[in-house]
mmCIF file of C-alpha atoms in Angstrom:
data_model
loop_
_atom_site.group_PDB
_atom_site.id
_atom_site.type_symbol
_atom_site.label_atom_id
_atom_site.label_comp_id
_atom_site.label_asym_id
_atom_site.label_seq_id
_atom_site.Cartn_x
_atom_site.Cartn_y
_atom_site.Cartn_z
ATOM 1 C CA MET E 1351 126.249 13.669 89.224
ATOM 2 C CA ARG E 1352 127.779 12.317 92.404
ATOM 3 C CA LYS E 1353 131.224 12.504 93.887
ATOM 4 C CA ASP E 1354 132.959 9.578 95.536
ATOM 5 C CA PRO E 1355 134.955 9.984 98.787
ATOM 6 C CA ASN E 1356 138.079 10.825 96.733
ATOM 7 C CA GLY E 1357 136.279 13.777 95.095
ATOM 8 C CA SER E 1358 136.041 12.338 91.532
ATOM 9 C CA ARG E 1359 132.770 12.511 89.509
ATOM 10 C CA GLN E 1360 130.562 9.485 88.989
ATOM 11 C CA ASP E 1361 127.730 9.526 86.411
ATOM 12 C CA GLY E 1362 124.918 6.986 86.202
ATOM 13 C CA PHE E 1363 121.901 5.627 88.031
ATOM 14 C CA THR E 1364 121.719 3.828 91.323
ATOM 15 C CA LEU E 1365 120.514 0.252 91.504
ATOM 16 C CA VAL E 1366 117.289 1.410 93.186
ATOM 17 C CA GLU E 1367 116.527 3.874 90.370
ATOM 18 C CA LEU E 1368 117.057 1.179 87.743
ATOM 19 C CA ALA E 1369 114.849 -1.289 89.630
ATOM 20 C CA VAL E 1370 112.009 1.271 89.860
ATOM 21 C CA VAL E 1371 112.191 2.018 86.117
ATOM 22 C CA ILE E 1372 112.153 -1.710 85.271
ATOM 23 C CA VAL E 1373 109.094 -2.268 87.485
ATOM 24 C CA ILE E 1374 107.228 0.660 85.872
ATOM 25 C CA VAL E 1375 108.018 -0.568 82.345
ATOM 26 C CA ALA E 1376 106.907 -4.105 83.266
ATOM 27 C CA VAL E 1377 103.583 -2.898 84.671
ATOM 28 C CA LEU E 1378 102.882 -0.730 81.611
ATOM 29 C CA GLY E 1379 103.814 -3.616 79.322
ATOM 30 C CA ALA E 1380 101.500 -6.014 81.117
ATOM 31 C CA ILE E 1381 98.568 -3.606 80.904
ATOM 32 C CA ALA E 1382 99.022 -1.802 77.583
ATOM 33 C CA LEU E 1383 100.607 -4.313 75.216
ATOM 34 C CA PRO E 1384 97.702 -6.793 75.102
ATOM 35 C CA ARG E 1385 95.465 -3.967 73.876
ATOM 36 C CA PHE E 1386 97.719 -3.379 70.880
ATOM 37 C CA PHE E 1387 97.734 -7.021 69.864
ATOM 38 C CA ASP E 1388 94.010 -7.710 70.288
ATOM 39 C CA GLU E 1389 92.607 -6.854 66.870
ATOM 40 C CA ARG E 1390 89.043 -7.908 67.623
ATOM 41 C CA ALA E 1391 88.063 -4.537 69.107
ATOM 42 C CA PHE E 1392 89.372 -2.756 66.018
ATOM 43 C CA ALA E 1393 87.655 -5.252 63.695
ATOM 44 C CA GLU E 1394 84.325 -4.853 65.510
ATOM 45 C CA ARG E 1395 84.458 -1.065 65.301
ATOM 46 C CA GLY E 1396 85.468 -1.151 61.640
ATOM 47 C CA TYR E 1397 82.646 -3.526 60.680
ATOM 48 C CA PHE E 1398 80.181 -1.464 62.702
ATOM 49 C CA GLU E 1399 81.135 1.698 60.806
ATOM 50 C CA GLU E 1400 80.996 -0.162 57.473
ATOM 51 C CA LEU E 1401 77.532 -1.494 58.278
ATOM 52 C CA ALA E 1402 76.249 1.957 59.277
ATOM 53 C CA ALA E 1403 77.593 3.478 56.047
ATOM 54 C CA ALA E 1404 76.018 0.724 53.930
ATOM 55 C CA LEU E 1405 72.636 1.240 55.613
ATOM 56 C CA ARG E 1406 72.820 5.004 55.063
ATOM 57 C CA TYR E 1407 73.804 4.545 51.426
ATOM 58 C CA SER E 1408 70.934 2.084 50.879
ATOM 59 C CA ARG E 1409 68.436 4.572 52.273
ATOM 60 C CA ALA E 1410 69.885 7.414 50.184
ATOM 61 C CA ALA E 1411 69.777 5.275 47.028
ATOM 62 C CA ALA E 1412 66.114 4.445 47.612
ATOM 63 C CA VAL E 1413 65.261 8.118 48.014
ATOM 64 C CA GLY E 1414 67.463 9.203 45.095
ATOM 65 C CA THR E 1415 66.217 6.638 42.587
ATOM 66 C CA GLY E 1416 62.632 6.347 43.774
ATOM 67 C CA CYS E 1417 63.032 2.557 43.779
ATOM 68 C CA PRO E 1418 62.861 0.564 47.005
ATOM 69 C CA VAL E 1419 66.089 -0.976 48.315
ATOM 70 C CA ARG E 1420 66.207 -4.171 50.340
ATOM 71 C CA PHE E 1421 69.061 -4.486 52.842
ATOM 72 C CA VAL E 1422 69.660 -8.011 54.123
ATOM 73 C CA LEU E 1423 71.808 -8.538 57.208
ATOM 74 C CA THR E 1424 72.834 -11.961 58.460
ATOM 75 C CA GLY E 1425 75.122 -12.557 61.387
ATOM 76 C CA THR E 1426 78.233 -12.556 59.211
ATOM 77 C CA ASP E 1427 77.458 -10.533 56.073
ATOM 78 C CA TYR E 1428 75.150 -8.027 54.404
ATOM 79 C CA SER E 1429 73.971 -7.094 50.915
ATOM 80 C CA ALA E 1430 71.623 -4.597 49.298
ATOM 81 C CA GLY E 1431 69.523 -4.875 46.169
ATOM 82 C CA GLN E 1432 66.910 -2.942 44.222
ATOM 83 C CA GLN E 1433 63.917 -4.037 42.216
ATOM 84 C CA LEU E 1434 64.690 -5.046 38.654
ATOM 85 C CA PRO E 1435 64.087 -2.291 36.083
ATOM 86 C CA ALA E 1436 61.113 -2.528 33.743
ATOM 87 C CA GLY E 1437 60.675 0.068 31.014
ATOM 88 C CA GLY E 1438 63.211 2.459 32.526
ATOM 89 C CA ARG E 1439 61.616 2.320 35.980
ATOM 90 C CA CYS E 1440 61.703 -0.068 38.888
ATOM 91 C CA ASP E 1441 59.250 -2.933 38.657
ATOM 92 C CA PRO E 1442 56.961 -2.844 41.709
ATOM 93 C CA ALA E 1443 55.952 -6.436 40.961
ATOM 94 C CA ASP E 1444 59.543 -7.613 41.513
ATOM 95 C CA SER E 1445 59.843 -8.996 45.038
ATOM 96 C CA SER E 1446 63.273 -10.559 44.444
ATOM 97 C CA PHE E 1447 65.220 -7.274 44.504
ATOM 98 C CA GLY E 1448 67.568 -8.956 42.022
ATOM 99 C CA GLN E 1449 69.414 -5.813 40.923
ATOM 100 C CA PRO E 1450 72.468 -5.363 43.201
ATOM 101 C CA LEU E 1451 72.807 -1.877 44.623
ATOM 102 C CA VAL E 1452 76.135 -0.488 43.411
ATOM 103 C CA LEU E 1453 78.434 2.236 44.648
ATOM 104 C CA ALA E 1454 79.863 4.998 42.463
ATOM 105 C CA ASP E 1455 82.924 2.832 41.733
ATOM 106 C CA GLY E 1456 80.717 0.021 40.393
ATOM 107 C CA SER E 1457 81.168 -2.346 43.324
ATOM 108 C CA ALA E 1458 78.122 -3.879 44.983
ATOM 109 C CA VAL E 1459 76.946 -2.776 48.404
ATOM 110 C CA ALA E 1460 77.845 -5.982 50.188
ATOM 111 C CA GLY E 1461 80.326 -7.067 52.781
ATOM 112 C CA ALA E 1462 81.384 -9.785 55.164
ATOM 113 C CA ALA E 1463 82.280 -9.520 58.808
ATOM 114 C CA PRO E 1464 85.888 -10.141 59.819
ATOM 115 C CA ASP E 1465 86.657 -13.445 61.532
ATOM 116 C CA GLY E 1466 85.149 -13.614 64.987
ATOM 117 C CA VAL E 1467 82.856 -10.608 64.464
ATOM 118 C CA THR E 1468 79.084 -10.900 64.149
ATOM 119 C CA ALA E 1469 76.129 -8.559 63.885
ATOM 120 C CA ALA E 1470 72.832 -9.233 65.601
ATOM 121 C CA PRO E 1471 70.009 -9.634 65.044
ATOM 122 C CA ALA E 1472 69.659 -10.779 61.463
ATOM 123 C CA ALA E 1473 67.304 -8.412 59.673
ATOM 124 C CA THR E 1474 65.770 -7.537 56.330
ATOM 125 C CA ILE E 1475 65.048 -3.836 55.936
ATOM 126 C CA VAL E 1476 63.286 -2.385 52.892
ATOM 127 C CA PHE E 1477 63.714 1.346 52.346
ATOM 128 C CA ASP E 1478 60.943 2.891 50.224
ATOM 129 C CA ALA E 1479 61.149 5.915 47.917
ATOM 130 C CA LEU E 1480 60.713 8.247 50.920
ATOM 131 C CA GLY E 1481 63.393 6.467 52.949
ATOM 132 C CA ALA E 1482 60.929 4.899 55.374
ATOM 133 C CA THR E 1483 61.105 1.227 56.279
ATOM 134 C CA GLY E 1484 58.484 -1.454 56.478
ATOM 135 C CA LEU E 1485 59.535 -2.252 60.046
ATOM 136 C CA ALA E 1486 56.935 -2.439 62.804
ATOM 137 C CA GLY E 1487 59.275 -0.538 65.132
ATOM 138 C CA ASN E 1488 62.794 0.823 65.339
ATOM 139 C CA GLN E 1489 65.487 -1.790 64.703
ATOM 140 C CA THR E 1490 68.617 -1.907 66.871
ATOM 141 C CA ILE E 1491 71.630 -3.712 65.399
ATOM 142 C CA SER E 1492 74.658 -4.604 67.513
ATOM 143 C CA VAL E 1493 78.230 -5.415 66.523
ATOM 144 C CA GLY E 1494 80.081 -6.369 69.688
ATOM 145 C CA PRO E 1495 79.621 -3.490 72.148
ATOM 146 C CA HIS E 1496 78.538 -1.049 69.414
ATOM 147 C CA ALA E 1497 74.881 -0.500 68.520
ATOM 148 C CA LEU E 1498 73.029 1.491 65.873
ATOM 149 C CA SER E 1499 69.343 2.097 65.408
ATOM 150 C CA VAL E 1500 67.300 2.256 62.205
ATOM 151 C CA GLN E 1501 64.212 4.420 62.721
ATOM 152 C CA ALA E 1502 61.144 2.703 61.284
ATOM 153 C CA ALA E 1503 59.220 5.804 60.211
ATOM 154 C CA SER E 1504 62.068 7.701 58.551
ATOM 155 C CA GLY E 1505 64.757 5.094 57.890
ATOM 156 C CA TYR E 1506 67.255 7.348 59.653
ATOM 157 C CA VAL E 1507 70.332 5.400 60.788
ATOM 158 C CA GLU E 1508 71.271 6.651 64.239
ATOM 159 C CA VAL E 1509 74.806 5.971 65.439
ATOM 160 C CA PRO E 1510 75.626 7.178 68.963
#
């Protein structure tokens, strides 16, 4: 609150105060707003988490059922399948893994990357009845700046 030379009250902001506030809002808008409208970072993180969960579920299903699970990852999608059943058990002679691995809700363990998002490298990972993989060494999979590792000996999916 200020008083003019006649002694009456004047409320409000000075021109300098308004200019400073406008400059601060403009700088924040130029820096922060593009982050809210760039959905790629959110899409990459979401697909990364989805991929990690699908790998963990595939390993758990192999251990739980005693039947190997094959997880196939391309740059833009993934899917998981088990060996076809034969006489109430998995058929070790089946190399096609033609039985889709399904979740508790009945949907298949499969997914596609959002537009503009890719995973690398492409890989085929087979989890055996103990959860181990047939990989020669640990496999690192990247989705944008995010990376996970599948341990060859145990099949453990490590997410930092």
